[in-house]
mmCIF file of C-alpha atoms in Angstrom:
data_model
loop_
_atom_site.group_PDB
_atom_site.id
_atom_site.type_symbol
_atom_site.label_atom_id
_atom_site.label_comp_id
_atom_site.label_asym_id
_atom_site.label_seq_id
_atom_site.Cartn_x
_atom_site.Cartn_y
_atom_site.Cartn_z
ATOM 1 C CA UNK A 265 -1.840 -8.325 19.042
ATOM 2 C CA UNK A 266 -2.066 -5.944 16.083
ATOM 3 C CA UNK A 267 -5.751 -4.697 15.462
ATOM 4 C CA UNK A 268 -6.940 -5.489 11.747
ATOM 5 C CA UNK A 269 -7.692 -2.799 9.621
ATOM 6 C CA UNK A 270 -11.227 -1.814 8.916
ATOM 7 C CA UNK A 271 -12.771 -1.602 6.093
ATOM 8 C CA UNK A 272 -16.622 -0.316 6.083
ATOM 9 C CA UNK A 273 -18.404 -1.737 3.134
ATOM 10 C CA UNK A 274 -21.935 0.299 1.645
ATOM 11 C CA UNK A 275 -23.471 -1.819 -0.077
ATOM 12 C CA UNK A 276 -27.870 -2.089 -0.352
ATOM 13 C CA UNK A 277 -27.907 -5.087 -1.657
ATOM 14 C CA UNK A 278 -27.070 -8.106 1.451
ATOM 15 C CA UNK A 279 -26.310 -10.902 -0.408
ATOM 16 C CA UNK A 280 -23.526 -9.203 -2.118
ATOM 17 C CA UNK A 281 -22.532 -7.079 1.061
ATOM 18 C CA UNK A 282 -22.307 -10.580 2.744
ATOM 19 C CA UNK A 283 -19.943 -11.906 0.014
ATOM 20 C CA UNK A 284 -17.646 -9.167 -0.182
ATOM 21 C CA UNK A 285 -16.995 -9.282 3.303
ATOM 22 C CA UNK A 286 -16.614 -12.801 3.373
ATOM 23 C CA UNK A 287 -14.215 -12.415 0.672
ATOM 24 C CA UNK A 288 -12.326 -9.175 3.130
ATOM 25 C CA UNK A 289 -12.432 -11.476 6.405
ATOM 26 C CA UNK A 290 -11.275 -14.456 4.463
ATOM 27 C CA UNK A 291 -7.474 -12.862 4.044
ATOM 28 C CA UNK A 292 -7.339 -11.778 7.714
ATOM 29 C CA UNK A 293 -5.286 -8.855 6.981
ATOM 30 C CA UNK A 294 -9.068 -6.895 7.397
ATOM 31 C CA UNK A 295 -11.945 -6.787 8.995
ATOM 32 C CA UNK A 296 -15.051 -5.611 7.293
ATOM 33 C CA UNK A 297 -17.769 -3.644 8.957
ATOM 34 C CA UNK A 298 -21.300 -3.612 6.753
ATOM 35 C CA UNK A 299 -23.529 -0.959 6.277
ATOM 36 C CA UNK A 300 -26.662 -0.988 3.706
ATOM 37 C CA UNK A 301 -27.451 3.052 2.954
ATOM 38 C CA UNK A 302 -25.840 6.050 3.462
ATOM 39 C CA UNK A 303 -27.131 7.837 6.339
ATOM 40 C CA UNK A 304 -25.843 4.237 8.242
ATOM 41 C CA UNK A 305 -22.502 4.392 6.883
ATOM 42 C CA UNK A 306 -22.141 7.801 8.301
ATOM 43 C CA UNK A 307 -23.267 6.579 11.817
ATOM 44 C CA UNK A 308 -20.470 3.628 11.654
ATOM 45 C CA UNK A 309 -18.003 6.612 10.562
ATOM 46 C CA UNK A 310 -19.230 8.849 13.721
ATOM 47 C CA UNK A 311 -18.692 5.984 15.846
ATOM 48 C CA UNK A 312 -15.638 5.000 14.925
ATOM 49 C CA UNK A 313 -13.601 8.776 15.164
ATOM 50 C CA UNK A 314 -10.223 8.890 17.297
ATOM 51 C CA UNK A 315 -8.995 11.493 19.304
ATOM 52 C CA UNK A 316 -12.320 13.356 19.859
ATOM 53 C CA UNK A 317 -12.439 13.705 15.938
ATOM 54 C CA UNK A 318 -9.114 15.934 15.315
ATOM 55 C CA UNK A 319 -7.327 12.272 14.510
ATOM 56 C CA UNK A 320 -7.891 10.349 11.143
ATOM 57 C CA UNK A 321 -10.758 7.930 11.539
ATOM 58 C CA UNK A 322 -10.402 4.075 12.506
ATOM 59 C CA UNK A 323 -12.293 2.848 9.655
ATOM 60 C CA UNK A 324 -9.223 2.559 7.198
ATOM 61 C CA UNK A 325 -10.889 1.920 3.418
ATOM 62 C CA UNK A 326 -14.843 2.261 2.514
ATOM 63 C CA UNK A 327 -15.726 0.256 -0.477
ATOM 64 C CA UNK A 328 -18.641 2.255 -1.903
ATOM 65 C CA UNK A 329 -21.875 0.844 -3.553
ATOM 66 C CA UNK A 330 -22.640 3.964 -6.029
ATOM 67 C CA UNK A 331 -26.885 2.748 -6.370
ATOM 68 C CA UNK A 332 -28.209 2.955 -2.952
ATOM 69 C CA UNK A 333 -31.650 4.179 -2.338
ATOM 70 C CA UNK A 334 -31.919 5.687 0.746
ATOM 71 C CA UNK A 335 -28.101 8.244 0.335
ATOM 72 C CA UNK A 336 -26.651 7.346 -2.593
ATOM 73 C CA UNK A 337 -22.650 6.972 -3.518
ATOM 74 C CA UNK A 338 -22.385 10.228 -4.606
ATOM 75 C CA UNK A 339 -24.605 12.008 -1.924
ATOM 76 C CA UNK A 340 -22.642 10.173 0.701
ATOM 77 C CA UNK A 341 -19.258 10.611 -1.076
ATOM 78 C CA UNK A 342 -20.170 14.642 -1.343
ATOM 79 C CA UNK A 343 -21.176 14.863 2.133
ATOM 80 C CA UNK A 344 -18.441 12.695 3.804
ATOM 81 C CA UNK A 345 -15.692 15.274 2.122
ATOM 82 C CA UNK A 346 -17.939 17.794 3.108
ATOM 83 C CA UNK A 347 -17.358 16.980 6.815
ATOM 84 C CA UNK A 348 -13.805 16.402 5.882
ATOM 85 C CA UNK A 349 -13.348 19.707 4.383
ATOM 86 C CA UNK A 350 -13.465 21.346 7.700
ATOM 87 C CA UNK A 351 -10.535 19.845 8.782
ATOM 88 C CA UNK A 352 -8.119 20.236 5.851
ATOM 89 C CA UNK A 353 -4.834 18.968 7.353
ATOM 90 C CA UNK A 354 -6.689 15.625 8.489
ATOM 91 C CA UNK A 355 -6.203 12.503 6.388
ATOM 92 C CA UNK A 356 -9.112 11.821 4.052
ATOM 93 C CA UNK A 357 -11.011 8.404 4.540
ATOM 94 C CA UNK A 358 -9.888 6.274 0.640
ATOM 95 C CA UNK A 359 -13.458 5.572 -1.109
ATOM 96 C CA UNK A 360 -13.336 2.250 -3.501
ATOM 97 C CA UNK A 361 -16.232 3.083 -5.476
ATOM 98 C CA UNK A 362 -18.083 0.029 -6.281
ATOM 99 C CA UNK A 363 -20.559 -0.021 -9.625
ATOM 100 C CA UNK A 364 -22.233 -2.060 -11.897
ATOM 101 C CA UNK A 365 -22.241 0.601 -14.828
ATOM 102 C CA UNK A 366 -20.881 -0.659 -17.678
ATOM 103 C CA UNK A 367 -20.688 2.120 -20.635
ATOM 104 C CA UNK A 368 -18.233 4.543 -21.035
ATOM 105 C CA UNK A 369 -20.795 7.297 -20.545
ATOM 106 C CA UNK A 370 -22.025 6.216 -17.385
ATOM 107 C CA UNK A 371 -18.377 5.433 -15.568
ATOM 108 C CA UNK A 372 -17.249 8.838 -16.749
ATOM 109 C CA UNK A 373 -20.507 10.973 -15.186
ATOM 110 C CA UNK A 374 -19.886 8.599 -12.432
ATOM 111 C CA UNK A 375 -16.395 9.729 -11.960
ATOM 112 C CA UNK A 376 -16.947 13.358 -12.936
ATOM 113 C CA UNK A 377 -19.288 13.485 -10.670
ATOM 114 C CA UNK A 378 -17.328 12.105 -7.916
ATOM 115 C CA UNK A 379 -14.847 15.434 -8.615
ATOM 116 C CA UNK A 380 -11.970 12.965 -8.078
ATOM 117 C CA UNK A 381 -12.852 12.513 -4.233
ATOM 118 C CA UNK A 382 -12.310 8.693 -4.723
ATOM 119 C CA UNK A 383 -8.843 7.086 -4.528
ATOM 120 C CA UNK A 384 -10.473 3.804 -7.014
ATOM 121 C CA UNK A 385 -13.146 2.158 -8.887
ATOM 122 C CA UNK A 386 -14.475 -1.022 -9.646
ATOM 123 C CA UNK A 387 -16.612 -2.419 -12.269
ATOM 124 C CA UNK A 388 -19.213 -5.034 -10.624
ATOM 125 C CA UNK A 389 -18.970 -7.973 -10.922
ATOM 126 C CA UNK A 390 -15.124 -7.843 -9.845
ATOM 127 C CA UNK A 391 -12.427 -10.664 -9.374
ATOM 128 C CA UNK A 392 -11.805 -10.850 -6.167
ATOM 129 C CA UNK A 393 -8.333 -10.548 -6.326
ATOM 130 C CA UNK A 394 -9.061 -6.885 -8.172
ATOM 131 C CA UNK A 395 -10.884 -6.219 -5.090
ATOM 132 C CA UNK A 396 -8.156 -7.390 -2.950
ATOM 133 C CA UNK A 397 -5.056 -5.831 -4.921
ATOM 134 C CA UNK A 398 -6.829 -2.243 -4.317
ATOM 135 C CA UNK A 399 -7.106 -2.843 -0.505
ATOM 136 C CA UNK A 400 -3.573 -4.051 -0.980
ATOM 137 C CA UNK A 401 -2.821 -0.894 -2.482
ATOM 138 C CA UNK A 402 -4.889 1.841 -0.434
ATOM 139 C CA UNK A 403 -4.479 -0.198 3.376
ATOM 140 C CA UNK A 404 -1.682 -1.672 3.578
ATOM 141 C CA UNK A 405 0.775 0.537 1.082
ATOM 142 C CA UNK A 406 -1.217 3.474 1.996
ATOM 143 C CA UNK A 407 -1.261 4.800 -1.813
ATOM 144 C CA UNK A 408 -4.507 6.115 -1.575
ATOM 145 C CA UNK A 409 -3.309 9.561 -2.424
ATOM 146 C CA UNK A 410 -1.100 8.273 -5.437
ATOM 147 C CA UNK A 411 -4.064 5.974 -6.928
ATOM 148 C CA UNK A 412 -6.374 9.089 -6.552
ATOM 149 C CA UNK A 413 -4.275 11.456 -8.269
ATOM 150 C CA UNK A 414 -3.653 9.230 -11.095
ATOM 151 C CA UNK A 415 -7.228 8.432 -11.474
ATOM 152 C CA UNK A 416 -7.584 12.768 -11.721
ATOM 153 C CA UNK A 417 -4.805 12.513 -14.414
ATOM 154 C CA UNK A 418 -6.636 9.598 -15.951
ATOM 155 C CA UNK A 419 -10.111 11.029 -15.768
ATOM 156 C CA UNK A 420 -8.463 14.551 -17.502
ATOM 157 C CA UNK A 421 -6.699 13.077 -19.994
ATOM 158 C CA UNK A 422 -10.247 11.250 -20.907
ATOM 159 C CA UNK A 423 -12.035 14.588 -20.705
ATOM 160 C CA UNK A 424 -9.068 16.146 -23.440
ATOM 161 C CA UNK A 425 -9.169 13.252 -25.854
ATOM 162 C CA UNK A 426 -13.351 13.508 -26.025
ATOM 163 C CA UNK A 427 -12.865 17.662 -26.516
ATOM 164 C CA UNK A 428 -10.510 16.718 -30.141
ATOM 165 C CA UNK A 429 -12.824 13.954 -30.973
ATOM 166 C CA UNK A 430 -15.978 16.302 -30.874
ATOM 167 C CA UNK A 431 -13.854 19.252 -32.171
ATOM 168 C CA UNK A 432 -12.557 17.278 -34.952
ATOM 169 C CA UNK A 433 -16.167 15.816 -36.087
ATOM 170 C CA UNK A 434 -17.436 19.704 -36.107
ATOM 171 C CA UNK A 435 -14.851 20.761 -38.211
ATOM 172 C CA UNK A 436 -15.442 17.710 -40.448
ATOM 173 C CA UNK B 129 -36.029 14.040 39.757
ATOM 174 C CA UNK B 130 -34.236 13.775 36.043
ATOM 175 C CA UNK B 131 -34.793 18.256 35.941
ATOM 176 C CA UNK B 132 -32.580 18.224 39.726
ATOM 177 C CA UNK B 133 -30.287 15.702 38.833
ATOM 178 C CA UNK B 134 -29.737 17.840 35.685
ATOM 179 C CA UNK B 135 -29.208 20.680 37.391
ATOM 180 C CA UNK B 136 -26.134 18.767 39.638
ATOM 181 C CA UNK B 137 -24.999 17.259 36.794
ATOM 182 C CA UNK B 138 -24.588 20.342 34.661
ATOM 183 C CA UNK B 139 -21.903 21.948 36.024
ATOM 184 C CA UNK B 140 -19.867 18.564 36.627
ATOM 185 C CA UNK B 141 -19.907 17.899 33.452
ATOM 186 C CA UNK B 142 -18.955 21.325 32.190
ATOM 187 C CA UNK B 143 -16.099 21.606 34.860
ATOM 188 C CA UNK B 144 -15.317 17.659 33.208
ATOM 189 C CA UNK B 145 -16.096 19.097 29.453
ATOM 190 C CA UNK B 146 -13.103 21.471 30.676
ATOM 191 C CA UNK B 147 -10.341 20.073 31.601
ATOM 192 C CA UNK B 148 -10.703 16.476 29.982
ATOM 193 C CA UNK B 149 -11.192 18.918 26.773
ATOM 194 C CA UNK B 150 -8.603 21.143 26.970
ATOM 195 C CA UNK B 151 -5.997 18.783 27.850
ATOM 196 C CA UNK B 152 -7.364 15.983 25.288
ATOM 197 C CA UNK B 153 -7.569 18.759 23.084
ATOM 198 C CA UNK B 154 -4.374 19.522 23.231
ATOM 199 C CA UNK B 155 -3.138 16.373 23.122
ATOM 200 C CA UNK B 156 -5.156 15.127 20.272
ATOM 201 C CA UNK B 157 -4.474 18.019 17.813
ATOM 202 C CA UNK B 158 -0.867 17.801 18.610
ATOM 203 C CA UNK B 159 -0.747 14.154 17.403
ATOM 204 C CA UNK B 160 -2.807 15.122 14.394
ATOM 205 C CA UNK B 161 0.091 17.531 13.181
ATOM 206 C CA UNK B 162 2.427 14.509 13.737
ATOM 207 C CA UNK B 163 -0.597 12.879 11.681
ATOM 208 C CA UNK B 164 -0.174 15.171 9.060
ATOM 209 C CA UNK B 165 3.167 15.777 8.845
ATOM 210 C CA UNK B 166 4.013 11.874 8.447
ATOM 211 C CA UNK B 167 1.000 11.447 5.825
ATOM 212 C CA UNK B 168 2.474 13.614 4.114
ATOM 213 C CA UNK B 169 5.665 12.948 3.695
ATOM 214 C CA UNK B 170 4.916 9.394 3.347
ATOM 215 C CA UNK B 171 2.723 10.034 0.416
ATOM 216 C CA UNK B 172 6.162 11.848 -1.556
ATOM 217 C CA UNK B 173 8.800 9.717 -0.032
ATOM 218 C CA UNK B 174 6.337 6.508 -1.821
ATOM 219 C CA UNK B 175 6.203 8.468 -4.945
ATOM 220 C CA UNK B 176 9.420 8.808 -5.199
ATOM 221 C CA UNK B 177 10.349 4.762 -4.213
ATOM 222 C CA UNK B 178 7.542 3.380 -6.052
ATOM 223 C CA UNK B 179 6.855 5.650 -9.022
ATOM 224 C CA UNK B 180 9.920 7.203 -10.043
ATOM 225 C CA UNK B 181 8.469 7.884 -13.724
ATOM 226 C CA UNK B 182 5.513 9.971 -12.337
ATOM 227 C CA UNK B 183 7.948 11.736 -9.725
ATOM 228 C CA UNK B 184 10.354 12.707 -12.133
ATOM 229 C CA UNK B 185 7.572 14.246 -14.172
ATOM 230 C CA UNK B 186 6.291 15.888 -11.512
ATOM 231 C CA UNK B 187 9.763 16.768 -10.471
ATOM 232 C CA UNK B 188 11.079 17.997 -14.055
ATOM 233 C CA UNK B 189 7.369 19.741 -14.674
ATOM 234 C CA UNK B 190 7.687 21.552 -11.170
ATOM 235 C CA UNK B 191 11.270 22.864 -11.931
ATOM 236 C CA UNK B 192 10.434 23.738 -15.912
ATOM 237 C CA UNK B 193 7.625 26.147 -14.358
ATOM 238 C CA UNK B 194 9.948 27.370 -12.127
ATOM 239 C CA UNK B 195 12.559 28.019 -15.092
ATOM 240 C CA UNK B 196 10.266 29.413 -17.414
ATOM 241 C CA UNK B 197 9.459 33.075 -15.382
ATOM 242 C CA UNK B 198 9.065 35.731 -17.970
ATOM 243 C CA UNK B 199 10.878 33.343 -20.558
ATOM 244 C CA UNK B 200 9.382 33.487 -24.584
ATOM 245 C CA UNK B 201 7.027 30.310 -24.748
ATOM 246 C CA UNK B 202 9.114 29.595 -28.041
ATOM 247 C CA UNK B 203 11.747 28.302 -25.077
ATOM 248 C CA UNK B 204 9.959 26.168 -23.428
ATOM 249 C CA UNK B 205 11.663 22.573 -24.946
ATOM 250 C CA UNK B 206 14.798 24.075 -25.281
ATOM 251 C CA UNK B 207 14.466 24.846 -21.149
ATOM 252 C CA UNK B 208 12.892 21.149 -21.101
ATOM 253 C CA UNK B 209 15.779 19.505 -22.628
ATOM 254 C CA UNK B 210 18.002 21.428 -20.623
ATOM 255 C CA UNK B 211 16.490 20.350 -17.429
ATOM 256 C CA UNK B 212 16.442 16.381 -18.171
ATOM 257 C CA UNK B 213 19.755 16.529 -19.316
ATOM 258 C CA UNK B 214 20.838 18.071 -16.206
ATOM 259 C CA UNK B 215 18.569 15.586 -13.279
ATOM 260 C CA UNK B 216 19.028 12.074 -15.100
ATOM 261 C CA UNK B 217 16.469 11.355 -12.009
ATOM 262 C CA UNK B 218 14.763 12.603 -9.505
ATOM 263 C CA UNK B 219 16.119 13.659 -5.920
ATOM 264 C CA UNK B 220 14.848 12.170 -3.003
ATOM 265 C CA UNK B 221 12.277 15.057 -1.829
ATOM 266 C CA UNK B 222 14.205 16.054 0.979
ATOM 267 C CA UNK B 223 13.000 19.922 0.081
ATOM 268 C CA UNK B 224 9.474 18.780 0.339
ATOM 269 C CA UNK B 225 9.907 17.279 3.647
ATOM 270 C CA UNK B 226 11.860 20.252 5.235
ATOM 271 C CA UNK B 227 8.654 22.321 3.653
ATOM 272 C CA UNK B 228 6.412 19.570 5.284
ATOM 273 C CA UNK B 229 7.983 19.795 8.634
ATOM 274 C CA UNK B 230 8.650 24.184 8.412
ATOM 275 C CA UNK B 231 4.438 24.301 8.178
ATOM 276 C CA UNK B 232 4.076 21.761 10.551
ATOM 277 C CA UNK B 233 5.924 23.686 12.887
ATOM 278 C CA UNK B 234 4.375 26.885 11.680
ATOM 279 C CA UNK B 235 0.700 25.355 12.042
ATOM 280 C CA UNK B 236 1.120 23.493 15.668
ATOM 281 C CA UNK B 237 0.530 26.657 17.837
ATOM 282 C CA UNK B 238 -2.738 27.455 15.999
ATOM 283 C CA UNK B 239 -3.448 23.991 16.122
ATOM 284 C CA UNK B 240 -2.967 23.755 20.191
ATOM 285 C CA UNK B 241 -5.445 26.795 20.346
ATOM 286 C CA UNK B 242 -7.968 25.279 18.154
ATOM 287 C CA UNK B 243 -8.086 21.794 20.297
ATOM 288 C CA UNK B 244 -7.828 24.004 23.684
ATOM 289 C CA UNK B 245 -10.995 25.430 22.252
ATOM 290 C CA UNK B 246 -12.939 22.432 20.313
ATOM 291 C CA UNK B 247 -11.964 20.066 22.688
ATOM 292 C CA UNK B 248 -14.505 21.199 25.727
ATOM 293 C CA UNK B 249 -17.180 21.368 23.660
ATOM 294 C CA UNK B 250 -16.463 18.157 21.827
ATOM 295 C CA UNK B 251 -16.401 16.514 25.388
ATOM 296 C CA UNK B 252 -19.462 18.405 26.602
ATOM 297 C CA UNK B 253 -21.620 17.569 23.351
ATOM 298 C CA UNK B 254 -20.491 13.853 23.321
ATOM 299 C CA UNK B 255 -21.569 13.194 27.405
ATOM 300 C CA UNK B 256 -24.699 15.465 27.057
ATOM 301 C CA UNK B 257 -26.109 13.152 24.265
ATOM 302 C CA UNK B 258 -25.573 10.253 25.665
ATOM 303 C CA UNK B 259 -27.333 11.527 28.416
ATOM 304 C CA UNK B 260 -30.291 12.353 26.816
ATOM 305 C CA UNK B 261 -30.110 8.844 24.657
ATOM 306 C CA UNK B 262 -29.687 6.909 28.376
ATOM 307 C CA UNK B 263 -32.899 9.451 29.936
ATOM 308 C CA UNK B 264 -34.882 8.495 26.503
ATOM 309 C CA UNK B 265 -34.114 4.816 26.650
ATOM 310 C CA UNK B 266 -35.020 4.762 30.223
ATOM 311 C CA UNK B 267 -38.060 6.423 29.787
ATOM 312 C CA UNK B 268 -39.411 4.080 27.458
ATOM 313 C CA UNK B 269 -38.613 1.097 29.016
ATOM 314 C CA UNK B 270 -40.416 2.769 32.350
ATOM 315 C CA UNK B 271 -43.615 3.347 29.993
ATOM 316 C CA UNK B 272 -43.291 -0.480 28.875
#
């Protein structure tokens, strides 16, 4: 029988972890590992390497929670490519980046900040077929690298149009 | 007792560390260059299926660079037009998988040397802490 793919799921808070993994298991295409800070998410991600770490890991998608207090999203994000950055010919684990921001200011620091290490991003509270259609996507299509490129393009394009907006209220 | 028994264990494990490493090693980082190699192409051979807009812009932007050399910038849609006019759609990237598989090819020795040489010590470091985490658990359940 054909192993399930994992997904690890960082999320602080445990009711929601709890539902979002119900919501993974539920399709049985996935199984979904939880983890509630950083630092333990890391652990699950040492534990799980193949081929004494030169192979891609086993834990196929991490859906991440971006307000965590003990590592944060983008502390863990940073140091997870960090590790991964040693290796540069090894596949990079896709991050779903899970938040409840909901200005414009906020998702675009967020995804700055992320330097386009993600391959996705979700606005809490999701649909669950949103949530589903990106595993879809990044697991089973394996368009993580597509999805994160256009989210690059996306985030650039952003960063030109708000350069001619304040340019054009300066000259005004 | 557990300072003797290190001092057996030590060098079976090292001799172990050796040539489970080494041959793991060179096992392992020869299926991560297959790893690689099929990622890769995978990743452009999807582009191309599933997103033939964004491939052909990539496509047409990649060979309008290439065109442009020491052209005038006043040129540069002229040269554009020129070059959709002439690929109504992108190839399939058979240039970027013969690329893929030449550094592939190219990379593999170096990458057999690397896992000949991170592969003991990957071994060694793995046994020797859980070692220390069995001694340390045992420990404390002997002081319970």
């Amino acid at each position: 029988m054909k192993k399930k793919p994992l997904i690890l799921v960082v999320e602080d808070d445990r009711q929601q972890s709890d539902l979002v993994i119900e919501v993974i298991n539920e399709t049985e295409r996935y199984h979904a590992i939880p983890a509630y800070d950083g630092e333990e998410a890391l652990q699950i991600l040492k534990s799980h390497q193949r081929g004494f770490n030169f192979l891609s890991n086993k834990i196929e998608c991490i859906l991440l929670d971006w307000q965590m207090p003990k590592m944060n999203g983008e502390l863990f994000l940073k140091t997870l490519r960090n590790e991964e950055g040693n290796s540069p010919f090894k596949r990079h684990i896709p991050i779903v980046i899970c938040t409840a921001y909901h200005d414009k200011e906020r998702q675009a620091l967020a995804r700055d900040s992320t330097l386009g290490l993600a391959s996705g991003y979700i606005l809490k509270p999701f649909e669950e077929e949103e949530l589903l259609g990106l595993l879809e996507r990044i697991v089973i299509h394996k368009e993580a690298e597509i999805l994160r490129e256009i989210l690059i393009e996306r985030d650039q394009r952003w960063a030109r149009e708000l350069d001619r907006v304040s340019q054009r209220r300066e000259h005004d | 007792m557990s300072r003797s028994k290190s001092v057996i264990m030590l060098p079976l494990v090292l001799m172990w560390s050796l040539i489970y490493g080494v041959i793991g090693g060179l096992f392992f980082k020869s299926l991560s260059v297959y790893e690689f190699w099929m990622i890769s192409n995978r990743h452009h051979i999807r582009q191309w299926k599933r997103y033939p807009v964004r491939h052909y812009r990539q496509f047409t932007t990649a060979v309008l660079i290439g065109r442009m050399g020491a052209k005038a910038w006043s040129s540069l849609p002229i040269t554009r037009n020129q070059i959709t006019w002439e690929y109504a759609h992108a190839p399939f990237p058979y240039l970027v998988i013969l690329c893929n598989t030449l550094l592939a090819l190219l990379y593999l020795p170096f990458a057999l040397l690397s896992g000949a040489w991170n592969g003991p010590s990957f071994v060694f470091t793995r046994i020797w802490q859980k070692r220390t985490q069995a001694l340390t658990l045992g420990s404390g359940l002997q002081s319970q």
